[in-house]
Coordinates of C-alpha atoms in Angstrom, one line a residue:
M13 CA 29.1 97.9 -69.5
K14 CA 29.5 98.4 -65.8
K15 CA 25.6 98.8 -65.6
L16 CA 25.1 95.4 -67.5
L17 CA 27.4 93.5 -65.1
I18 CA 25.3 94.9 -62.0
M19 CA 22.2 93.6 -63.7
I20 CA 23.7 90.0 -64.2
L21 CA 24.8 89.8 -60.6
L22 CA 21.4 90.6 -59.3
L23 CA 19.6 88.0 -61.3
P24 CA 17.2 85.6 -59.1
V25 CA 19.2 83.1 -57.1
A26 CA 20.3 80.0 -59.3
A27 CA 18.0 81.0 -62.1
V28 CA 17.6 78.5 -64.9
A29 CA 17.3 79.8 -68.3
Q30 CA 14.0 79.1 -70.3
S31 CA 14.6 77.4 -73.7
K32 CA 14.9 79.8 -76.4
K33 CA 12.8 79.3 -79.5
G34 CA 14.5 76.6 -81.7
A35 CA 16.8 75.5 -78.7
K36 CA 16.5 72.0 -77.2
A37 CA 13.9 71.6 -74.4
N38 CA 16.6 70.4 -71.9
S39 CA 19.2 72.9 -72.6
V40 CA 20.3 74.9 -69.4
V41 CA 22.7 77.7 -68.5
M42 CA 25.2 78.1 -65.6
V43 CA 23.9 79.8 -62.4
V44 CA 25.5 83.3 -62.1
G45 CA 26.0 84.9 -58.6
K46 CA 28.4 87.1 -56.9
P47 CA 31.8 86.2 -56.2
M48 CA 32.4 84.3 -52.8
T49 CA 34.6 85.8 -50.1
S50 CA 36.3 83.3 -47.8
L51 CA 33.9 84.6 -45.0
D52 CA 31.0 83.7 -47.1
S53 CA 32.6 80.0 -47.8
I54 CA 33.0 79.5 -43.9
M55 CA 29.4 80.8 -43.4
V56 CA 27.9 78.6 -45.9
K57 CA 29.9 75.5 -44.5
Q58 CA 28.5 76.2 -41.2
L59 CA 24.9 76.7 -42.2
F60 CA 25.0 73.5 -44.4
F61 CA 26.3 71.3 -41.7
S62 CA 23.7 72.9 -39.3
A63 CA 21.0 72.1 -41.8
I64 CA 22.1 68.5 -42.1
R65 CA 22.1 68.2 -38.3
E66 CA 18.5 69.6 -38.1
K67 CA 17.4 67.2 -40.8
T68 CA 18.9 64.2 -39.1
I69 CA 16.8 65.0 -36.0
E70 CA 13.7 65.6 -38.4
N71 CA 13.4 69.2 -37.6
F72 CA 12.6 69.8 -41.4
T73 CA 11.4 73.3 -41.1
L74 CA 14.4 74.6 -39.7
A75 CA 16.6 72.5 -42.1
A76 CA 14.9 73.8 -45.1
D77 CA 15.4 77.4 -43.8
L78 CA 19.0 76.8 -43.2
F79 CA 19.6 75.5 -46.8
N80 CA 17.8 78.4 -48.1
R81 CA 20.2 80.8 -46.3
C82 CA 23.1 78.7 -47.9
L83 CA 21.6 79.5 -51.2
Q84 CA 21.1 83.1 -50.4
I85 CA 25.0 83.6 -49.8
D86 CA 26.1 80.9 -52.4
P87 CA 23.3 80.8 -55.2
A88 CA 25.6 77.9 -56.9
N89 CA 25.7 75.5 -54.0
D90 CA 24.4 72.4 -55.7
A91 CA 24.5 70.3 -52.5
A92 CA 22.3 72.7 -50.8
M93 CA 19.9 72.6 -53.7
Y94 CA 19.9 68.9 -53.7
E95 CA 19.1 68.6 -49.9
L96 CA 16.3 71.2 -50.2
A97 CA 14.9 69.4 -53.0
A98 CA 14.8 66.3 -51.0
L99 CA 13.1 68.1 -48.2
R100 CA 10.5 69.5 -50.7
K101 CA 9.7 66.0 -51.9
T102 CA 8.9 64.9 -48.4
Q103 CA 6.5 67.8 -48.3
K104 CA 4.9 66.7 -51.5
R105 CA 6.1 69.9 -53.1
E106 CA 7.2 68.0 -56.2
A107 CA 7.1 71.3 -58.5
D108 CA 9.6 73.1 -56.0
A109 CA 11.7 70.2 -55.9
L110 CA 11.9 69.9 -59.7
V111 CA 13.2 73.5 -60.1
L112 CA 16.0 73.0 -57.6
L113 CA 17.1 69.7 -59.0
E114 CA 17.2 71.3 -62.5
R115 CA 19.4 74.0 -61.0
A116 CA 21.7 71.4 -59.3
V117 CA 22.4 69.3 -62.4
T118 CA 23.3 72.7 -64.2
V119 CA 25.9 73.5 -61.4
N120 CA 27.2 70.0 -61.2
R121 CA 26.7 67.8 -64.4
E122 CA 28.7 64.9 -63.0
N123 CA 26.7 64.1 -60.0
E124 CA 24.8 60.8 -60.6
W125 CA 22.3 61.2 -57.7
Y126 CA 21.2 64.6 -59.0
W127 CA 20.1 63.0 -62.1
V128 CA 18.6 60.1 -60.4
A129 CA 16.5 62.6 -58.3
L130 CA 15.5 64.7 -61.2
A131 CA 14.4 61.5 -63.1
D132 CA 12.1 60.6 -60.2
S133 CA 10.7 64.2 -60.2
Y134 CA 10.0 64.2 -63.9
Q135 CA 8.2 60.8 -63.4
K136 CA 6.0 62.1 -60.6
T137 CA 5.1 65.2 -62.5
N138 CA 4.6 63.1 -65.6
D139 CA 7.2 65.1 -67.7
L140 CA 8.2 61.9 -69.5
D141 CA 9.4 63.7 -72.5
K142 CA 12.1 65.2 -70.4
L143 CA 13.5 61.8 -69.2
E144 CA 15.4 61.0 -72.5
N145 CA 18.0 63.6 -71.8
V146 CA 18.2 62.6 -68.0
Y147 CA 19.0 59.0 -68.7
D148 CA 21.4 59.9 -71.5
E149 CA 23.4 61.8 -68.7
L150 CA 23.1 58.9 -66.3
I151 CA 24.3 56.4 -68.9
R152 CA 27.1 58.7 -69.6
I153 CA 28.2 58.9 -66.0
N154 CA 27.5 55.2 -65.2
Q155 CA 26.6 52.4 -67.8
K156 CA 24.3 50.6 -65.3
P157 CA 21.8 48.5 -67.0
D158 CA 19.0 49.8 -64.8
Y159 CA 19.4 53.2 -66.6
Y160 CA 19.0 51.5 -70.0
F161 CA 15.9 49.8 -68.6
D162 CA 14.5 53.0 -67.3
K163 CA 15.2 54.9 -70.6
A164 CA 13.5 52.2 -72.5
N165 CA 10.6 52.3 -70.2
A166 CA 10.1 55.9 -70.7
Y167 CA 10.0 55.5 -74.5
F168 CA 7.6 52.6 -73.9
L169 CA 5.2 54.9 -71.7
L170 CA 5.6 57.6 -74.6
K171 CA 4.5 54.7 -77.1
K172 CA 7.9 55.2 -78.9
Y173 CA 8.3 51.4 -79.3
D174 CA 11.0 51.5 -82.0
A175 CA 13.1 53.8 -79.7
A176 CA 12.7 51.5 -76.8
L177 CA 13.7 48.6 -79.0
K178 CA 16.8 50.5 -80.0
V179 CA 17.8 51.0 -76.3
Y180 CA 17.3 47.3 -75.5
N181 CA 19.6 46.4 -78.5
Q182 CA 22.2 48.7 -77.0
L183 CA 21.8 47.1 -73.5
E184 CA 22.0 43.7 -75.1
G185 CA 25.4 44.7 -76.6
L186 CA 26.5 45.5 -73.1
T187 CA 25.2 42.5 -71.1
G188 CA 24.2 40.1 -73.7
L189 CA 20.7 38.6 -73.7
T190 CA 19.3 38.4 -70.2
D191 CA 15.9 37.2 -68.9
D192 CA 14.9 40.7 -67.8
L193 CA 15.8 42.0 -71.3
L194 CA 14.0 39.2 -73.1
I195 CA 10.8 40.0 -71.0
N196 CA 10.9 43.6 -71.4
R197 CA 11.3 43.5 -75.1
Q198 CA 8.5 41.0 -75.4
K199 CA 6.3 43.6 -74.0
V200 CA 7.3 46.0 -76.7
Y201 CA 6.9 43.4 -79.6
L202 CA 3.4 42.8 -78.2
K203 CA 2.4 46.4 -78.2
Q204 CA 3.4 46.5 -81.9
N205 CA 1.4 43.3 -82.4
K206 CA 4.4 41.5 -83.4
L207 CA 3.8 38.2 -81.6
D208 CA 6.1 36.4 -84.0
K209 CA 9.1 38.5 -83.0
A210 CA 8.3 37.9 -79.3
T211 CA 8.1 34.1 -79.7
A212 CA 11.1 33.9 -82.1
E213 CA 13.3 35.2 -79.5
L214 CA 12.1 32.7 -77.0
D215 CA 12.5 30.0 -79.7
T216 CA 16.2 31.2 -79.9
M217 CA 16.6 30.9 -76.0
I218 CA 15.0 27.4 -75.9
A219 CA 17.2 26.2 -78.8
G220 CA 20.3 27.4 -77.0
N221 CA 19.2 26.4 -73.5
P222 CA 17.2 23.2 -74.1
N223 CA 17.3 22.2 -70.4
E224 CA 16.0 25.6 -69.1
L225 CA 12.6 25.2 -68.1
R226 CA 11.8 28.9 -67.4
Y227 CA 12.0 29.6 -71.2
Y228 CA 9.5 27.1 -72.0
L229 CA 7.2 28.6 -69.2
L230 CA 7.7 32.0 -70.7
Q231 CA 6.8 30.7 -74.1
A232 CA 3.7 29.1 -72.9
E233 CA 2.6 32.0 -70.9
L234 CA 3.1 34.2 -73.9
Y235 CA 1.1 32.0 -76.3
N236 CA -1.9 31.4 -73.7
S237 CA -2.1 35.1 -72.8
N238 CA -2.6 36.0 -76.5
G239 CA -5.3 33.3 -77.2
F240 CA -3.1 30.4 -78.6
S241 CA -3.7 27.9 -75.6
D242 CA -3.1 25.0 -77.9
K243 CA 0.4 26.1 -78.9
A244 CA 0.9 26.9 -75.2
L245 CA -0.1 23.2 -74.3
K246 CA 2.3 21.9 -76.9
V247 CA 5.3 23.9 -75.4
L248 CA 4.4 22.7 -72.0
E249 CA 4.2 19.1 -73.1
Q250 CA 7.6 19.4 -74.6
A251 CA 8.7 20.8 -71.3
A252 CA 7.3 18.0 -69.2
K253 CA 9.7 15.6 -70.9
L254 CA 12.5 17.4 -69.2
N255 CA 11.0 17.6 -65.6
P256 CA 7.5 16.1 -65.4
N257 CA 7.4 16.7 -61.5
N258 CA 8.2 20.5 -61.7
G259 CA 5.5 22.5 -59.7
M260 CA 5.8 25.6 -61.9
L261 CA 5.1 23.6 -64.9
H262 CA 2.0 22.0 -63.3
L263 CA 0.8 25.6 -62.3
A264 CA 1.2 26.8 -65.9
L265 CA -0.7 23.7 -67.1
A266 CA -3.5 24.3 -64.5
E267 CA -3.9 27.8 -65.9
I268 CA -4.3 26.6 -69.5
Y269 CA -6.8 24.0 -68.6
R270 CA -8.8 26.7 -66.7
D271 CA -8.8 28.9 -69.7
K272 CA -10.0 26.0 -71.7
K273 CA -12.9 25.6 -69.1
D274 CA -11.5 22.3 -68.1
I275 CA -12.0 22.7 -64.4
D276 CA -11.2 19.1 -63.4
G277 CA -8.1 19.0 -65.6
S278 CA -7.0 22.4 -63.9
F279 CA -7.6 21.1 -60.4
K280 CA -5.7 18.0 -61.1
Q281 CA -2.7 20.1 -62.2
L282 CA -2.9 22.4 -59.1
S283 CA -3.1 19.3 -56.9
V284 CA 0.4 18.1 -58.3
A285 CA 1.9 21.7 -58.2
F286 CA 0.6 22.0 -54.5
A287 CA 2.5 19.0 -53.7
S288 CA 5.7 20.2 -55.1
A289 CA 8.0 22.1 -52.5
D290 CA 9.5 24.0 -55.3
V291 CA 6.4 26.2 -55.7
D292 CA 6.5 29.0 -53.2
V293 CA 4.2 28.6 -50.2
N294 CA 3.0 32.2 -50.7
Q295 CA 2.0 31.6 -54.3
K296 CA -0.1 28.6 -53.2
I297 CA -1.7 30.4 -50.5
K298 CA -2.7 33.3 -53.1
I299 CA -4.4 30.7 -55.3
I300 CA -6.3 29.3 -52.3
L301 CA -7.5 32.7 -51.3
S302 CA -8.8 33.2 -54.8
Y303 CA -11.5 30.7 -53.9
L304 CA -12.8 32.6 -51.0
P305 CA -15.6 34.7 -53.1
K306 CA -16.9 31.4 -54.2
L307 CA -16.9 29.3 -51.2
Q308 CA -20.8 29.2 -51.0
E309 CA -20.3 26.8 -54.0
P310 CA -19.8 23.2 -52.6
A311 CA -17.4 22.2 -55.4
A312 CA -15.3 25.5 -54.9
R313 CA -15.3 24.8 -51.0
A314 CA -14.3 21.3 -51.5
S315 CA -11.5 22.3 -53.9
A316 CA -10.2 24.9 -51.4
L317 CA -10.2 22.5 -48.7
E318 CA -8.2 19.7 -50.5
L319 CA -5.7 22.1 -51.8
S320 CA -5.2 23.6 -48.3
R321 CA -4.8 20.0 -47.0
I322 CA -2.0 19.3 -49.7
L323 CA -0.4 22.7 -48.7
A324 CA -0.2 21.8 -45.1
N325 CA 1.2 18.5 -45.7
T326 CA 3.9 19.8 -48.2
H327 CA 4.8 22.7 -46.0
P328 CA 4.5 21.3 -42.3
D329 CA 6.7 23.9 -40.8
D330 CA 4.9 26.9 -42.3
A331 CA 2.5 28.5 -39.8
K332 CA 0.5 30.2 -42.6
A333 CA 0.0 26.9 -44.3
Q334 CA -1.2 25.2 -41.1
A335 CA -3.5 28.1 -40.3
L336 CA -5.1 28.3 -43.8
Y337 CA -6.0 24.6 -43.7
A338 CA -7.6 25.1 -40.3
D339 CA -9.5 28.1 -41.6
M340 CA -10.7 26.0 -44.6
L341 CA -11.9 23.1 -42.1
V342 CA -13.8 25.8 -40.2
Q343 CA -15.5 26.9 -43.4
N344 CA -16.5 23.2 -43.8
E345 CA -17.7 23.1 -40.1
K346 CA -15.0 20.6 -39.2
Y347 CA -14.0 22.5 -36.0
A348 CA -12.5 19.5 -34.1
D349 CA -10.1 18.9 -36.9
A350 CA -9.3 22.4 -37.3
K351 CA -8.3 22.9 -33.6
P352 CA -4.9 21.0 -33.5
L353 CA -3.8 22.8 -36.8
F354 CA -4.5 26.2 -35.3
R355 CA -2.6 25.1 -32.1
K356 CA 0.3 24.0 -34.5
A357 CA 0.1 27.3 -36.3
I358 CA 0.7 29.2 -32.9
Q359 CA 3.6 26.9 -32.0
L360 CA 5.3 27.6 -35.3
S361 CA 4.7 31.3 -35.0
K362 CA 3.4 33.2 -31.9
D363 CA 2.6 36.3 -34.0
N364 CA -0.4 34.7 -35.8
Y365 CA -3.4 36.6 -33.9
A366 CA -6.0 35.1 -36.2
A367 CA -5.0 31.4 -35.2
F368 CA -5.3 32.5 -31.4
E369 CA -8.8 33.8 -31.8
Q370 CA -10.1 30.8 -33.9
L371 CA -8.6 28.5 -31.4
V372 CA -10.3 30.2 -28.4
R373 CA -13.5 30.5 -30.4
I374 CA -13.7 26.7 -31.1
E375 CA -12.8 25.9 -27.5
L376 CA -15.8 28.2 -26.2
S377 CA -18.0 26.5 -28.6
E378 CA -17.0 23.0 -27.3
N379 CA -17.6 24.4 -23.7
K380 CA -14.0 23.8 -22.8
V381 CA -13.8 27.1 -20.8
D382 CA -10.6 26.3 -19.0
D383 CA -8.6 25.6 -22.3
A384 CA -10.2 28.9 -23.7
I385 CA -9.0 30.9 -20.7
R386 CA -5.4 29.4 -20.9
D387 CA -5.0 30.0 -24.6
G388 CA -6.8 33.4 -24.5
E389 CA -4.5 34.7 -21.8
E390 CA -1.4 33.5 -23.7
A391 CA -2.7 35.3 -26.7
M392 CA -3.1 38.5 -24.6
T393 CA 0.5 38.4 -23.7
Y394 CA 1.3 39.1 -27.3
F395 CA -1.9 41.0 -28.4
P396 CA -3.3 42.8 -25.4
N397 CA -5.2 45.4 -27.5
Q398 CA -7.3 43.1 -29.6
A399 CA -11.0 43.9 -28.7
W400 CA -12.2 40.4 -29.7
M401 CA -9.8 38.5 -27.7
N402 CA -10.8 40.7 -24.7
Y403 CA -14.6 39.9 -25.5
L404 CA -13.7 36.2 -25.8
L405 CA -11.9 36.0 -22.4
G406 CA -14.7 38.1 -20.8
T407 CA -17.2 35.5 -21.9
A408 CA -15.1 32.7 -20.7
Y409 CA -14.8 34.2 -17.2
Y410 CA -18.5 34.8 -17.1
Q411 CA -19.2 31.2 -17.9
K412 CA -16.6 30.4 -14.9
K413 CA -18.7 32.8 -12.7
N414 CA -15.7 35.0 -12.2
Y415 CA -17.5 38.2 -12.9
S416 CA -15.0 40.4 -11.7
K417 CA -12.5 39.3 -14.3
A418 CA -15.3 39.0 -16.8
L419 CA -16.1 42.7 -16.3
S420 CA -12.5 43.8 -16.5
Y421 CA -12.0 42.0 -19.9
L422 CA -15.5 43.1 -21.3
K423 CA -14.8 46.8 -20.3
N424 CA -11.5 46.6 -22.2
A425 CA -13.2 45.3 -25.2
A426 CA -15.7 48.0 -25.1
S427 CA -12.9 50.6 -24.8
L428 CA -10.7 49.1 -27.6
N429 CA -13.5 48.6 -30.1
T430 CA -14.1 51.6 -32.2
D431 CA -16.2 50.5 -35.3
D432 CA -17.5 47.0 -35.0
N433 CA -21.3 47.3 -34.1
N434 CA -21.7 43.7 -34.0
L435 CA -18.9 43.3 -31.3
A436 CA -20.3 46.1 -29.4
G437 CA -23.7 44.4 -29.2
F438 CA -22.1 41.2 -28.0
V439 CA -19.9 43.0 -25.3
Y440 CA -22.6 44.9 -23.8
S441 CA -25.0 41.9 -23.9
V442 CA -22.5 39.8 -21.8
L443 CA -21.9 43.0 -19.5
G444 CA -25.8 42.8 -18.9
D445 CA -25.5 39.2 -18.0
C446 CA -22.6 39.9 -15.5
F447 CA -24.4 42.8 -13.8
H448 CA -27.4 40.8 -13.5
E449 CA -25.5 38.1 -11.7
L450 CA -24.1 40.8 -9.4
K451 CA -27.6 42.1 -8.6
N452 CA -27.0 45.5 -10.1
D453 CA -30.2 45.7 -12.0
K454 CA -29.9 49.2 -13.4
A455 CA -26.3 48.7 -14.8
S456 CA -27.7 45.3 -16.3
D457 CA -30.6 47.1 -17.8
D458 CA -28.5 49.9 -19.2
A459 CA -26.0 47.5 -20.7
Y460 CA -28.7 45.5 -22.5
T461 CA -30.3 48.6 -23.8
K462 CA -26.9 49.8 -25.2
S463 CA -26.4 46.2 -26.7
L464 CA -29.7 46.6 -28.6
T465 CA -28.7 50.0 -29.9
Y466 CA -25.8 48.2 -31.7
N467 CA -27.7 45.3 -32.7
P468 CA -31.6 45.4 -32.1
D469 CA -32.0 41.9 -33.5
N470 CA -29.7 40.0 -31.2
A471 CA -31.9 37.2 -30.2
Y472 CA -30.0 36.2 -27.2
T473 CA -29.9 39.8 -25.7
L474 CA -33.6 40.2 -26.4
N475 CA -34.2 36.7 -24.6
N476 CA -32.0 37.4 -21.7
Y477 CA -33.2 41.1 -21.0
A478 CA -36.8 40.0 -21.3
Y479 CA -36.3 36.9 -19.0
Y480 CA -34.6 39.0 -16.2
L481 CA -37.3 41.8 -16.4
S482 CA -39.9 38.9 -16.0
L483 CA -38.3 37.7 -13.0
R484 CA -38.4 41.0 -11.5
G485 CA -41.9 41.5 -12.5
E486 CA -41.1 44.8 -14.2
Q487 CA -42.0 46.3 -17.7
L488 CA -43.7 43.0 -18.6
D489 CA -45.2 44.4 -21.9
K490 CA -41.7 45.4 -23.0
A491 CA -40.4 42.0 -22.0
A492 CA -43.1 40.3 -23.9
Q493 CA -42.2 42.2 -27.1
M494 CA -38.7 41.4 -26.8
A495 CA -39.2 37.8 -26.1
K496 CA -41.7 37.5 -29.1
R497 CA -39.2 39.0 -31.4
A498 CA -36.5 36.7 -30.1
N499 CA -38.5 33.8 -31.0
E500 CA -39.2 35.5 -34.4
L501 CA -35.6 35.8 -35.1
Q502 CA -34.7 32.2 -34.0
P503 CA -37.8 29.9 -34.0
N504 CA -37.8 26.4 -32.4
T505 CA -35.5 27.6 -29.6
A506 CA -36.7 25.9 -26.5
S507 CA -35.2 28.5 -23.9
F508 CA -36.5 31.4 -25.9
E509 CA -40.0 29.8 -26.1
D510 CA -39.8 29.1 -22.4
T511 CA -39.0 32.8 -21.6
Y512 CA -41.9 34.0 -23.6
A513 CA -44.2 31.5 -22.0
W514 CA -42.9 32.7 -18.6
I515 CA -43.8 36.3 -19.4
L516 CA -47.3 35.5 -20.8
F517 CA -47.8 33.6 -17.3
K518 CA -46.5 36.8 -15.4
Q519 CA -49.2 38.5 -17.4
K520 CA -51.8 36.0 -16.3
K521 CA -52.3 34.9 -20.1
Y522 CA -52.3 31.3 -19.0
T523 CA -53.8 29.6 -22.2
E524 CA -51.2 31.4 -24.5
A525 CA -48.6 30.6 -21.9
K526 CA -49.5 26.9 -22.1
V527 CA -49.2 26.9 -25.9
W528 CA -45.7 28.3 -25.8
M529 CA -44.6 26.2 -23.0
E530 CA -45.5 23.2 -24.8
K531 CA -43.5 24.4 -27.8
A532 CA -40.5 24.6 -25.5
L533 CA -41.0 21.0 -24.1
V534 CA -41.2 19.7 -27.7
H535 CA -38.0 21.4 -28.7
D536 CA -36.2 20.9 -25.4
K537 CA -33.4 18.1 -25.9
N538 CA -31.9 18.5 -22.3
N539 CA -34.9 17.6 -20.1
S540 CA -34.9 21.1 -18.5
A541 CA -36.1 21.0 -15.0
V542 CA -36.9 24.8 -15.2
Q543 CA -39.2 24.4 -18.2
T544 CA -40.9 21.4 -16.6
E545 CA -41.7 23.4 -13.4
H546 CA -42.9 26.2 -15.5
Y547 CA -45.3 24.0 -17.2
G548 CA -46.4 22.7 -13.9
D549 CA -47.1 26.2 -12.7
I550 CA -49.1 27.2 -15.7
M551 CA -51.2 24.0 -15.3
F552 CA -52.0 25.0 -11.7
Y553 CA -53.5 28.2 -12.8
L554 CA -55.4 26.6 -15.6
G555 CA -57.0 24.5 -12.9
D556 CA -55.4 21.2 -13.5
T557 CA -53.7 20.6 -10.1
E558 CA -53.0 16.9 -10.9
A559 CA -51.0 17.8 -14.1
A560 CA -49.2 20.5 -12.1
V561 CA -47.9 18.2 -9.3
Q562 CA -46.9 15.7 -12.0
N563 CA -44.8 18.1 -13.7
W564 CA -43.2 19.6 -10.6
K565 CA -42.4 16.0 -9.6
K566 CA -40.8 15.6 -13.0
A567 CA -38.8 18.8 -12.5
K568 CA -37.4 17.3 -9.3
Q569 CA -36.4 14.1 -11.2
N570 CA -34.7 16.2 -13.9
G571 CA -32.4 17.7 -11.2
S572 CA -33.9 20.6 -9.6
K573 CA -33.2 20.8 -5.9
S574 CA -35.4 24.0 -5.3
A575 CA -36.8 24.2 -1.8
V576 CA -39.7 26.2 -3.5
L577 CA -40.2 23.3 -5.7
E578 CA -40.4 20.9 -2.6
R579 CA -43.1 23.2 -1.3
K580 CA -45.2 23.1 -4.5
I581 CA -45.2 19.4 -4.5
N582 CA -46.1 19.0 -0.8
E583 CA -48.6 21.6 -0.7
K584 CA -50.0 20.9 -4.2
K585 CA -50.2 24.6 -5.1
Y586 CA -48.1 27.3 -6.7
V587 CA -45.6 29.1 -4.4
E588 CA -43.8 32.2 -5.4

């Protein structure tokens, strides 16, 4: 007998007995350990509070070690088991946590939180069949409706639908028939293909609460989702007599008309719903965003624009609503109309980076560089690490000929950008422009070359790099290839055609140069003095001095004040 007692005392720490054949799967036995001395008790308390302190400062490894030492001294310390299980959960060691929690509820069957944690572990390890006993214990300890719902849901997942309904019936006796209970019981009925029972409950709710619109909406949704759109429509028509202006009612009608392929009818109902302030703004935004994949279709784009207009008017103080309407205006190329809305969105909420960026983009496209710098600098006070905003500001300062500031922002953009090749191509292209203006030809060429590694078909980079090479008379064959490619990518662009013509001129290919320069003059809408002067240069080398002088004079009339141009006119010959 003495030998047997020793064997029991040497059992593994806090062991949990395996179910014997024929026993319940969830049966457990008490943990057996050696008797605790007063010194052991003091040591365990010290270790436990030390472990809690280490856990608080997120020293989880040491905390786990200290909890384990508690259990070595006191194998039945349920609090240490629970705390150690929580640490194992954070380490994604769910199986270890599960063992500890099973031991903890064996030691202390009355602790509600142990059972809650155990239920969570069973769910994560997909041991759903063990949840019944856990929720029985939780309901025994605390008759919270949530535990009934969780138990019924476990039965639902196990496809034990009658058992789930039995739990819901028990809950109804406790709380009465609530909306949550009604909705969850409907799910079970539908899985059992008992639509009649699901709708009968709602009929009862409508009869008892004839002025409660939500029951009509639930009934309509139930019918419509199960293919009975005509019945759903009839229910909603009945509801419309109660509150014809209710936004949620019109949303439901819109869905039914959409399912019936009545697009116009659906849109009319959406328009009414969007004009209603009782429909949540985020729900409306979600509906508009559903149009995004179809914006290439004119009808979808027009619908999204109109709904966003109604949204912005209905919610004038909501930043997201204003910004979304502005975005839809941009999608429809109505940039001037979009700009004040982006500005309003920013005034309403400074945390809207996208609105800042779109505003600055529009200002740059309108050549309102000072506005772009002002708004871009404000954006930087809130979002200093946005690569695109750094690029846009760098571009704006380049246009202001403030090359030092432009370089600063552009270099920031390059360092912040990690995975956007398109942006990288733009950044290094403008860096190339800046370095050219600063007479740093090597840095300029390097920047252009790097830009083209990210985006080899950027027509502007190809054109600018080619033109600056031609001005220096360097690598003309490479320049000609790039200029030709730029014209292939973006035909009928006067400045690109002028660049190619000028390179051909430098290569002494005057006949070809004349053809391309004439194309440039045809497509030029700004009476470019540079292009007209270049045409005169070409005509001089083709032997037509009179035409050359006429074009040089025209270039002067178009605004050129070049001293070299004056010499060409006066001396009637080409001057470098």
